[in-house]
Amino acid sequence: MEDESRTDLTELSDLQLDALKEIANIGAGNAATAFSQMLDQRIDMSVPKVDIKPLNEIPEILGGPESLVVGILVEVMGDIPGKILFALDEKSANRMTSLLLDKRLNNVDKQDEKIKKSTLKELGNILTNSYLNALSRMTNLSPLPSVPGLALDMAGAILEVAFLQVGYIGDYALVVETEFWDGEDRISGNFFFIPTPESLNKILSKLGVGQI
Amino acid sequence: MSKIRVKMADLDVGEKSDILITSGLGSCVGVALYDSRSQIGGLAHVMLPKVPGNRKNSNPAKYADTAIELLLDEMKKAGARIRRLKAKIAGGAQMFSFDNSDSSMKIGARNVKAVKEILRAKNIRLLGSDVGKDYGRTMEFHVEDGKTLIKTVKGEDQVL
């Protein structure tokens, strides 16, 4: 965690970045299918973006440090430790729980709030597991995801926890991001895969593109 | 009056009527130092407790130990007296709770501990703090009088 490895993310080659993009593409494709089945409606996804960003630009990814987002965070253990974050704005989160629960939770009482939270966590579970299954098939490595945690808070605070403890080497972070949305664009979310430096090297090496 | 924004893993110094702001503190800790006589203030947004042994040439503003050291230097250059400095801190939250939470998730608490130890070692009095719990914070530090506003998305603003 604080034992940042000596390796430097800026040394990732184009070939390695392309390999990461490719596994992200397959993983996210898997997740999009599961997502569509769960909501019983079409969910589209973007081509994953794989970037190396300076740490202080991380909060800008989700519209600045103070923008309000729902973050569903899964801790990954096993062969490839790291974190996975699914982030969406409050409106998308509400829309999604309404669709899934087949009712409008407008008068949110305590019970409804609880159901909404566990629905969102379940969604995080399903997306994460589909993503990791694909990754596992391609690399023959076994990730073990935790139960998801959920927070509705400032983007900066959520991203800090997701990225800054595992997903960086030195002063840069590896950002593997995929966007999901439904046809009407009333639901949209960002999915981040955040391997530790050691996990990143394991994955690259299993994909046959060397290490950094 | 000017508003100076301090990004994550960064720090800055202001004077008189400046307001130093750092947003979206989660497990990170915002450290505000001020000298009311010379009206010089400084704010750092630190991410981790200390520089790991194998990375001496990393960004110093990222770690509590090197960030506070650097902030003191910059404030001295701007005309502050270290002996007169007072501190206010915020952040160090645990944003997510996991059943099998390992120590890496308690980084917020470790950041707070590190910052407090360093302040104590430097003989800088801690006049106010809003740390821990499970939510994000924004810190607005008015250099003129040291007043520090803590904003969250959960409740009302707090003044330190």
Tab-separated table of C-alpha atoms in Angstrom:
chain	number	residue	atom	x	y	z
A	1	MET	CA	0.000	0.000	0.000
A	2	GLU	CA	2.432	2.648	1.069
A	3	ASP	CA	5.129	0.387	-0.276
A	4	GLU	CA	4.961	1.943	-3.642
A	5	SER	CA	7.035	-0.070	-5.976
A	6	ARG	CA	9.952	1.522	-7.728
A	7	THR	CA	8.355	0.908	-11.070
A	8	ASP	CA	6.979	3.865	-12.933
A	9	LEU	CA	3.570	3.775	-14.608
A	10	THR	CA	4.714	6.223	-17.247
A	11	GLU	CA	6.917	3.398	-18.499
A	12	LEU	CA	3.913	1.321	-19.593
A	13	SER	CA	4.324	0.674	-23.308
A	14	ASP	CA	1.613	1.172	-25.925
A	15	LEU	CA	1.463	-2.602	-26.308
A	16	GLN	CA	0.819	-3.031	-22.573
A	17	LEU	CA	-1.829	-0.290	-22.535
A	18	ASP	CA	-3.548	-1.931	-25.520
A	19	ALA	CA	-3.512	-5.298	-23.731
A	20	LEU	CA	-5.150	-3.678	-20.680
A	21	LYS	CA	-7.720	-2.015	-22.913
A	22	GLU	CA	-8.509	-5.351	-24.503
A	23	ILE	CA	-9.139	-7.175	-21.223
A	24	ALA	CA	-11.163	-4.194	-19.962
A	25	ASN	CA	-13.235	-4.406	-23.127
A	26	ILE	CA	-14.047	-8.075	-22.636
A	27	GLY	CA	-14.632	-7.683	-18.898
A	28	ALA	CA	-16.918	-4.701	-19.364
A	29	GLY	CA	-18.759	-6.474	-22.207
A	30	ASN	CA	-19.507	-9.282	-19.813
A	31	ALA	CA	-20.661	-6.822	-17.174
A	32	ALA	CA	-22.866	-4.943	-19.670
A	33	THR	CA	-24.633	-8.184	-20.581
A	34	ALA	CA	-25.304	-8.995	-16.938
A	35	PHE	CA	-26.429	-5.418	-16.317
A	36	SER	CA	-28.869	-5.596	-19.278
A	37	GLN	CA	-30.325	-8.865	-18.067
A	38	MET	CA	-30.748	-7.540	-14.576
A	39	LEU	CA	-32.569	-4.382	-15.697
A	40	ASP	CA	-34.292	-6.165	-18.558
A	41	GLN	CA	-33.330	-3.382	-20.887
A	42	ARG	CA	-30.478	-2.584	-23.191
A	43	ILE	CA	-27.313	-1.234	-21.595
A	44	ASP	CA	-24.572	0.195	-23.809
A	45	MET	CA	-20.938	0.602	-22.914
A	46	SER	CA	-18.087	2.744	-24.179
A	47	VAL	CA	-14.739	1.465	-25.374
A	48	PRO	CA	-12.744	1.420	-22.134
A	49	LYS	CA	-10.331	4.272	-21.576
A	50	VAL	CA	-6.935	3.359	-20.197
A	51	ASP	CA	-5.033	6.413	-18.960
A	52	ILE	CA	-2.101	7.293	-16.770
A	53	LYS	CA	-3.123	10.386	-14.811
A	54	PRO	CA	-1.378	12.600	-12.259
A	55	LEU	CA	-2.914	12.028	-8.813
A	56	ASN	CA	-4.235	15.555	-8.441
A	57	GLU	CA	-6.343	15.160	-11.603
A	58	ILE	CA	-8.148	12.083	-10.296
A	59	PRO	CA	-11.095	14.011	-8.743
A	60	GLU	CA	-11.792	15.640	-12.123
A	61	ILE	CA	-12.753	12.257	-13.595
A	62	LEU	CA	-16.172	12.476	-11.964
A	63	GLY	CA	-16.825	16.167	-12.458
A	64	GLY	CA	-14.632	17.654	-9.725
A	65	PRO	CA	-13.968	16.873	-6.068
A	66	GLU	CA	-17.276	18.201	-4.735
A	67	SER	CA	-19.750	16.664	-7.154
A	68	LEU	CA	-22.159	14.300	-5.441
A	69	VAL	CA	-21.900	10.647	-6.497
A	70	VAL	CA	-22.980	7.211	-5.366
A	71	GLY	CA	-19.922	4.978	-5.121
A	72	ILE	CA	-20.083	1.202	-4.872
A	73	LEU	CA	-16.666	-0.105	-3.932
A	74	VAL	CA	-15.523	-3.724	-4.007
A	75	GLU	CA	-12.248	-4.828	-2.559
A	76	VAL	CA	-10.561	-7.579	-4.550
A	77	MET	CA	-8.302	-10.123	-2.894
A	78	GLY	CA	-6.908	-13.452	-4.050
A	79	ASP	CA	-4.362	-13.576	-6.888
A	80	ILE	CA	-4.861	-10.004	-8.041
A	81	PRO	CA	-5.606	-7.610	-5.165
A	82	GLY	CA	-7.045	-4.239	-5.993
A	83	LYS	CA	-10.336	-2.386	-6.021
A	84	ILE	CA	-13.296	-1.946	-8.309
A	85	LEU	CA	-15.451	1.170	-8.165
A	86	PHE	CA	-18.815	1.708	-9.805
A	87	ALA	CA	-19.841	5.357	-9.572
A	88	LEU	CA	-23.064	7.001	-10.685
A	89	ASP	CA	-24.893	10.233	-10.075
A	90	GLU	CA	-27.754	10.291	-7.614
A	91	LYS	CA	-30.404	10.572	-10.334
A	92	SER	CA	-29.111	7.492	-12.143
A	93	ALA	CA	-28.953	5.576	-8.880
A	94	ASN	CA	-32.575	6.460	-8.095
A	95	ARG	CA	-33.718	5.611	-11.585
A	96	MET	CA	-31.991	2.268	-11.425
A	97	THR	CA	-33.435	1.243	-8.101
A	98	SER	CA	-36.901	2.231	-9.332
A	99	LEU	CA	-36.476	0.018	-12.387
A	100	LEU	CA	-35.185	-2.894	-10.378
A	101	LEU	CA	-37.708	-2.657	-7.605
A	102	ASP	CA	-40.481	-1.938	-10.073
A	103	LYS	CA	-41.793	0.936	-8.028
A	104	ARG	CA	-41.086	4.590	-7.465
A	105	LEU	CA	-39.437	5.183	-4.188
A	106	ASN	CA	-40.517	8.779	-3.935
A	107	ASN	CA	-41.514	8.894	-0.327
A	108	VAL	CA	-38.305	7.515	0.898
A	109	ASP	CA	-38.747	6.213	4.396
A	110	LYS	CA	-36.041	4.410	6.312
A	111	GLN	CA	-37.046	1.001	5.036
A	112	ASP	CA	-36.962	2.143	1.417
A	113	GLU	CA	-33.552	3.701	1.943
A	114	LYS	CA	-32.255	0.355	3.150
A	115	ILE	CA	-33.730	-1.501	0.188
A	116	LYS	CA	-32.268	1.035	-2.228
A	117	LYS	CA	-28.841	0.620	-0.732
A	118	SER	CA	-28.873	-3.142	-0.856
A	119	THR	CA	-30.197	-3.058	-4.431
A	120	LEU	CA	-27.292	-0.852	-5.471
A	121	LYS	CA	-24.818	-3.081	-3.676
A	122	GLU	CA	-26.250	-6.104	-5.441
A	123	LEU	CA	-25.812	-4.337	-8.747
A	124	GLY	CA	-22.196	-3.654	-7.811
A	125	ASN	CA	-21.789	-7.334	-7.001
A	126	ILE	CA	-23.121	-8.490	-10.338
A	127	LEU	CA	-21.103	-6.037	-12.428
A	128	THR	CA	-17.923	-6.754	-10.522
A	129	ASN	CA	-18.289	-10.500	-10.691
A	130	SER	CA	-19.012	-10.537	-14.418
A	131	TYR	CA	-16.018	-8.316	-15.033
A	132	LEU	CA	-13.720	-10.412	-12.878
A	133	ASN	CA	-14.951	-13.699	-14.381
A	134	ALA	CA	-13.873	-12.553	-17.807
A	135	LEU	CA	-10.545	-11.357	-16.462
A	136	SER	CA	-10.039	-14.641	-14.683
A	137	ARG	CA	-10.733	-16.687	-17.821
A	138	MET	CA	-8.235	-14.674	-19.824
A	139	THR	CA	-5.423	-14.716	-17.286
A	140	ASN	CA	-6.041	-17.891	-15.318
A	141	LEU	CA	-5.741	-15.839	-12.124
A	142	SER	CA	-8.340	-16.055	-9.337
A	143	PRO	CA	-9.636	-12.802	-7.901
A	144	LEU	CA	-11.773	-12.887	-4.740
A	145	PRO	CA	-14.171	-9.942	-4.493
A	146	SER	CA	-15.481	-8.697	-1.128
A	147	VAL	CA	-19.035	-7.705	-0.299
A	148	PRO	CA	-19.514	-4.192	-1.769
A	149	GLY	CA	-19.444	-1.038	0.330
A	150	LEU	CA	-21.604	1.955	-0.566
A	151	ALA	CA	-21.274	5.692	-0.069
A	152	LEU	CA	-23.202	8.746	-1.271
A	153	ASP	CA	-20.704	11.558	-0.992
A	154	MET	CA	-18.251	13.938	-2.661
A	155	ALA	CA	-16.522	12.436	-5.690
A	156	GLY	CA	-13.103	13.493	-4.417
A	157	ALA	CA	-13.533	11.662	-1.133
A	158	ILE	CA	-14.772	8.474	-2.814
A	159	LEU	CA	-12.096	8.458	-5.516
A	160	GLU	CA	-9.387	9.024	-2.924
A	161	VAL	CA	-10.252	5.819	-1.162
A	162	ALA	CA	-10.602	3.831	-4.366
A	163	PHE	CA	-7.446	4.998	-6.118
A	164	LEU	CA	-4.974	6.391	-3.741
A	165	GLN	CA	-4.289	3.396	-1.604
A	166	VAL	CA	-3.786	0.770	-4.268
A	167	GLY	CA	-4.072	1.979	-7.791
A	168	TYR	CA	-1.102	4.226	-8.093
A	169	ILE	CA	2.578	3.960	-8.504
A	170	GLY	CA	4.416	7.069	-7.451
A	171	ASP	CA	2.604	10.221	-8.413
A	172	TYR	CA	0.475	8.710	-11.168
A	173	ALA	CA	-2.592	6.474	-11.210
A	174	LEU	CA	-3.635	3.921	-13.781
A	175	VAL	CA	-7.236	4.672	-14.725
A	176	VAL	CA	-9.139	1.872	-16.470
A	177	GLU	CA	-12.604	3.310	-16.976
A	178	THR	CA	-15.722	2.151	-18.822
A	179	GLU	CA	-18.995	4.027	-19.108
A	180	PHE	CA	-22.377	2.310	-19.073
A	181	TRP	CA	-25.693	3.871	-20.053
A	182	ASP	CA	-29.166	2.852	-21.124
A	183	GLY	CA	-30.662	3.826	-24.486
A	184	GLU	CA	-32.370	6.910	-23.119
A	185	ASP	CA	-29.308	8.083	-21.243
A	186	ARG	CA	-31.278	8.293	-18.035
A	187	ILE	CA	-28.910	5.942	-16.322
A	188	SER	CA	-25.195	6.342	-16.634
A	189	GLY	CA	-22.348	5.093	-14.557
A	190	ASN	CA	-18.561	4.835	-14.603
A	191	PHE	CA	-16.800	1.605	-13.822
A	192	PHE	CA	-13.165	1.606	-12.677
A	193	PHE	CA	-10.797	-1.319	-12.438
A	194	ILE	CA	-7.959	-0.467	-10.027
A	195	PRO	CA	-5.273	-3.167	-9.681
A	196	THR	CA	-2.358	-2.803	-7.282
A	197	PRO	CA	1.051	-2.423	-8.957
A	198	GLU	CA	1.820	-6.093	-8.224
A	199	SER	CA	-1.512	-7.244	-9.672
A	200	LEU	CA	-0.941	-5.109	-12.729
A	201	ASN	CA	2.392	-6.821	-13.329
A	202	LYS	CA	0.838	-10.281	-12.871
A	203	ILE	CA	-1.885	-9.488	-15.377
A	204	LEU	CA	0.530	-8.026	-17.936
A	205	SER	CA	2.785	-11.006	-17.596
A	206	LYS	CA	-0.098	-13.494	-18.031
A	207	LEU	CA	-1.150	-11.607	-21.123
A	208	GLY	CA	2.359	-12.094	-22.451
A	209	VAL	CA	3.278	-8.421	-22.722
A	210	GLY	CA	6.014	-8.314	-20.079
A	211	GLN	CA	6.084	-6.248	-16.889
A	212	ILE	CA	6.889	-2.696	-15.901
B	1	MET	CA	-9.535	38.699	-1.112
B	2	SER	CA	-8.596	35.746	-3.235
B	3	LYS	CA	-9.595	32.118	-3.090
B	4	ILE	CA	-6.701	29.702	-3.438
B	5	ARG	CA	-7.589	26.100	-4.281
B	6	VAL	CA	-5.328	23.388	-2.945
B	7	LYS	CA	-5.538	20.124	-4.872
B	8	MET	CA	-5.006	16.653	-3.522
B	9	ALA	CA	-1.355	15.936	-2.690
B	10	ASP	CA	-0.597	19.637	-2.880
B	11	LEU	CA	-0.112	22.633	-0.578
B	12	ASP	CA	-0.159	26.420	-0.725
B	13	VAL	CA	0.436	29.536	1.352
B	14	GLY	CA	-1.763	32.637	1.567
B	15	GLU	CA	-1.829	35.982	3.351
B	16	LYS	CA	-4.232	38.377	5.050
B	17	SER	CA	-7.612	38.112	3.417
B	18	ASP	CA	-6.895	34.992	1.336
B	19	ILE	CA	-9.112	31.945	1.673
B	20	LEU	CA	-7.403	28.594	1.184
B	21	ILE	CA	-9.771	25.827	0.081
B	22	THR	CA	-9.350	22.093	-0.307
B	23	SER	CA	-12.254	19.945	-1.476
B	24	GLY	CA	-13.337	16.344	-1.178
B	25	LEU	CA	-11.177	15.177	1.699
B	26	GLY	CA	-11.948	11.498	2.287
B	27	SER	CA	-9.217	9.469	3.942
B	28	CYS	CA	-6.850	12.368	3.233
B	29	VAL	CA	-6.221	15.013	5.892
B	30	GLY	CA	-6.274	18.774	5.386
B	31	VAL	CA	-3.752	20.576	7.604
B	32	ALA	CA	-4.215	24.331	8.091
B	33	LEU	CA	-1.476	26.309	9.846
B	34	TYR	CA	-1.599	30.002	10.646
B	35	ASP	CA	0.275	32.785	12.309
B	36	SER	CA	-2.256	35.394	13.416
B	37	ARG	CA	0.369	38.103	13.975
B	38	SER	CA	1.861	38.114	10.487
B	39	GLN	CA	-1.390	36.864	8.976
B	40	ILE	CA	0.292	34.120	6.987
B	41	GLY	CA	-1.511	30.824	6.549
B	42	GLY	CA	-0.827	27.524	4.839
B	43	LEU	CA	-2.897	24.522	3.852
B	44	ALA	CA	-1.845	21.002	2.826
B	45	HIS	CA	-3.963	18.093	1.488
B	46	VAL	CA	-2.003	15.005	2.559
B	47	MET	CA	-2.726	11.479	1.391
B	48	LEU	CA	-0.474	9.126	3.328
B	49	PRO	CA	1.276	9.143	6.721
B	50	LYS	CA	4.921	9.012	5.651
B	51	VAL	CA	7.314	8.662	2.751
B	52	PRO	CA	8.077	5.002	2.121
B	53	GLY	CA	11.761	4.178	2.465
B	54	ASN	CA	12.296	3.443	-1.204
B	55	ARG	CA	10.839	6.632	-2.619
B	56	LYS	CA	12.728	9.640	-1.410
B	57	ASN	CA	12.178	11.667	-4.567
B	58	SER	CA	8.396	11.504	-4.649
B	59	ASN	CA	6.112	14.543	-4.381
B	60	PRO	CA	6.661	15.763	-0.776
B	61	ALA	CA	3.178	17.292	-0.498
B	62	LYS	CA	1.681	13.791	-0.598
B	63	TYR	CA	2.933	12.573	2.779
B	64	ALA	CA	2.221	14.001	6.237
B	65	ASP	CA	5.868	14.131	7.328
B	66	THR	CA	7.322	15.826	4.258
B	67	ALA	CA	4.231	17.965	3.556
B	68	ILE	CA	4.220	19.645	6.972
B	69	GLU	CA	7.977	20.189	6.754
B	70	LEU	CA	7.616	21.814	3.335
B	71	LEU	CA	4.641	23.906	4.457
B	72	LEU	CA	6.656	25.239	7.427
B	73	ASP	CA	9.498	26.195	5.073
B	74	GLU	CA	7.192	28.024	2.688
B	75	MET	CA	5.448	29.847	5.527
B	76	LYS	CA	8.751	30.901	7.023
B	77	LYS	CA	9.777	32.289	3.641
B	78	ALA	CA	6.501	34.229	3.501
B	79	GLY	CA	7.257	35.800	6.882
B	80	ALA	CA	5.501	33.558	9.410
B	81	ARG	CA	7.042	32.687	12.763
B	82	ILE	CA	7.009	28.960	13.407
B	83	ARG	CA	6.775	29.530	17.166
B	84	ARG	CA	3.470	31.361	16.778
B	85	LEU	CA	1.771	28.792	14.552
B	86	LYS	CA	-1.562	27.184	15.395
B	87	ALA	CA	-3.172	24.288	13.553
B	88	LYS	CA	-6.591	23.033	12.513
B	89	ILE	CA	-7.155	19.713	10.786
B	90	ALA	CA	-10.014	17.884	9.036
B	91	GLY	CA	-10.595	14.658	7.113
B	92	GLY	CA	-9.220	11.185	7.788
B	93	ALA	CA	-12.584	9.506	7.264
B	94	GLN	CA	-13.289	5.854	6.662
B	95	MET	CA	-15.583	6.220	3.664
B	96	PHE	CA	-16.486	2.560	3.232
B	97	SER	CA	-16.869	-0.205	5.750
B	98	PHE	CA	-16.168	-3.770	4.776
B	99	ASP	CA	-16.862	-6.886	6.799
B	100	ASN	CA	-13.351	-8.148	6.324
B	101	SER	CA	-11.809	-4.724	6.545
B	102	ASP	CA	-8.045	-4.923	6.636
B	103	SER	CA	-5.703	-2.245	7.867
B	104	SER	CA	-5.434	-0.603	4.462
B	105	MET	CA	-8.993	0.617	4.886
B	106	LYS	CA	-8.109	2.431	8.083
B	107	ILE	CA	-5.723	4.740	6.295
B	108	GLY	CA	-7.784	7.784	7.363
B	109	ALA	CA	-7.195	7.109	11.051
B	110	ARG	CA	-3.498	6.515	10.414
B	111	ASN	CA	-3.224	9.785	8.527
B	112	VAL	CA	-4.802	11.668	11.452
B	113	LYS	CA	-2.478	9.997	13.935
B	114	ALA	CA	0.595	10.835	11.880
B	115	VAL	CA	-0.415	14.484	11.471
B	116	LYS	CA	-1.117	14.894	15.202
B	117	GLU	CA	2.230	13.353	16.138
B	118	ILE	CA	4.125	15.646	13.814
B	119	LEU	CA	2.317	18.751	15.111
B	120	ARG	CA	3.082	17.723	18.667
B	121	ALA	CA	6.742	17.153	17.843
B	122	LYS	CA	6.907	20.627	16.288
B	123	ASN	CA	5.153	22.196	19.280
B	124	ILE	CA	2.310	23.470	17.137
B	125	ARG	CA	-0.939	23.717	19.067
B	126	LEU	CA	-3.947	21.983	17.527
B	127	LEU	CA	-6.856	24.401	18.035
B	128	GLY	CA	-9.548	22.448	16.260
B	129	SER	CA	-10.193	19.229	14.421
B	130	ASP	CA	-13.020	17.480	12.653
B	131	VAL	CA	-11.756	14.025	11.746
B	132	GLY	CA	-12.797	10.400	11.329
B	133	LYS	CA	-16.372	9.196	10.776
B	134	ASP	CA	-17.522	8.108	7.325
B	135	TYR	CA	-18.053	11.157	5.166
B	136	GLY	CA	-16.139	13.535	2.914
B	137	ARG	CA	-15.259	17.117	3.851
B	138	THR	CA	-14.306	20.391	2.246
B	139	MET	CA	-12.138	22.811	4.209
B	140	GLU	CA	-12.310	26.611	3.805
B	141	PHE	CA	-9.579	28.286	5.761
B	142	HIS	CA	-9.682	32.071	6.267
B	143	VAL	CA	-6.127	33.197	6.813
B	144	GLU	CA	-7.091	36.511	8.441
B	145	ASP	CA	-8.464	34.990	11.642
B	146	GLY	CA	-7.840	31.271	11.238
B	147	LYS	CA	-11.545	30.579	10.976
B	148	THR	CA	-12.030	27.238	9.239
B	149	LEU	CA	-15.300	26.185	7.702
B	150	ILE	CA	-15.973	22.459	7.271
B	151	LYS	CA	-18.574	21.585	4.652
B	152	THR	CA	-20.054	18.144	4.088
B	153	VAL	CA	-22.912	16.727	2.048
B	154	LYS	CA	-24.378	15.150	5.175
B	155	GLY	CA	-25.206	17.993	7.474
B	156	GLU	CA	-24.682	21.605	8.383
B	157	ASP	CA	-21.417	23.472	8.033
B	158	GLN	CA	-19.170	23.458	11.028
B	159	VAL	CA	-16.764	26.170	12.142
B	160	LEU	CA	-13.421	25.259	13.682
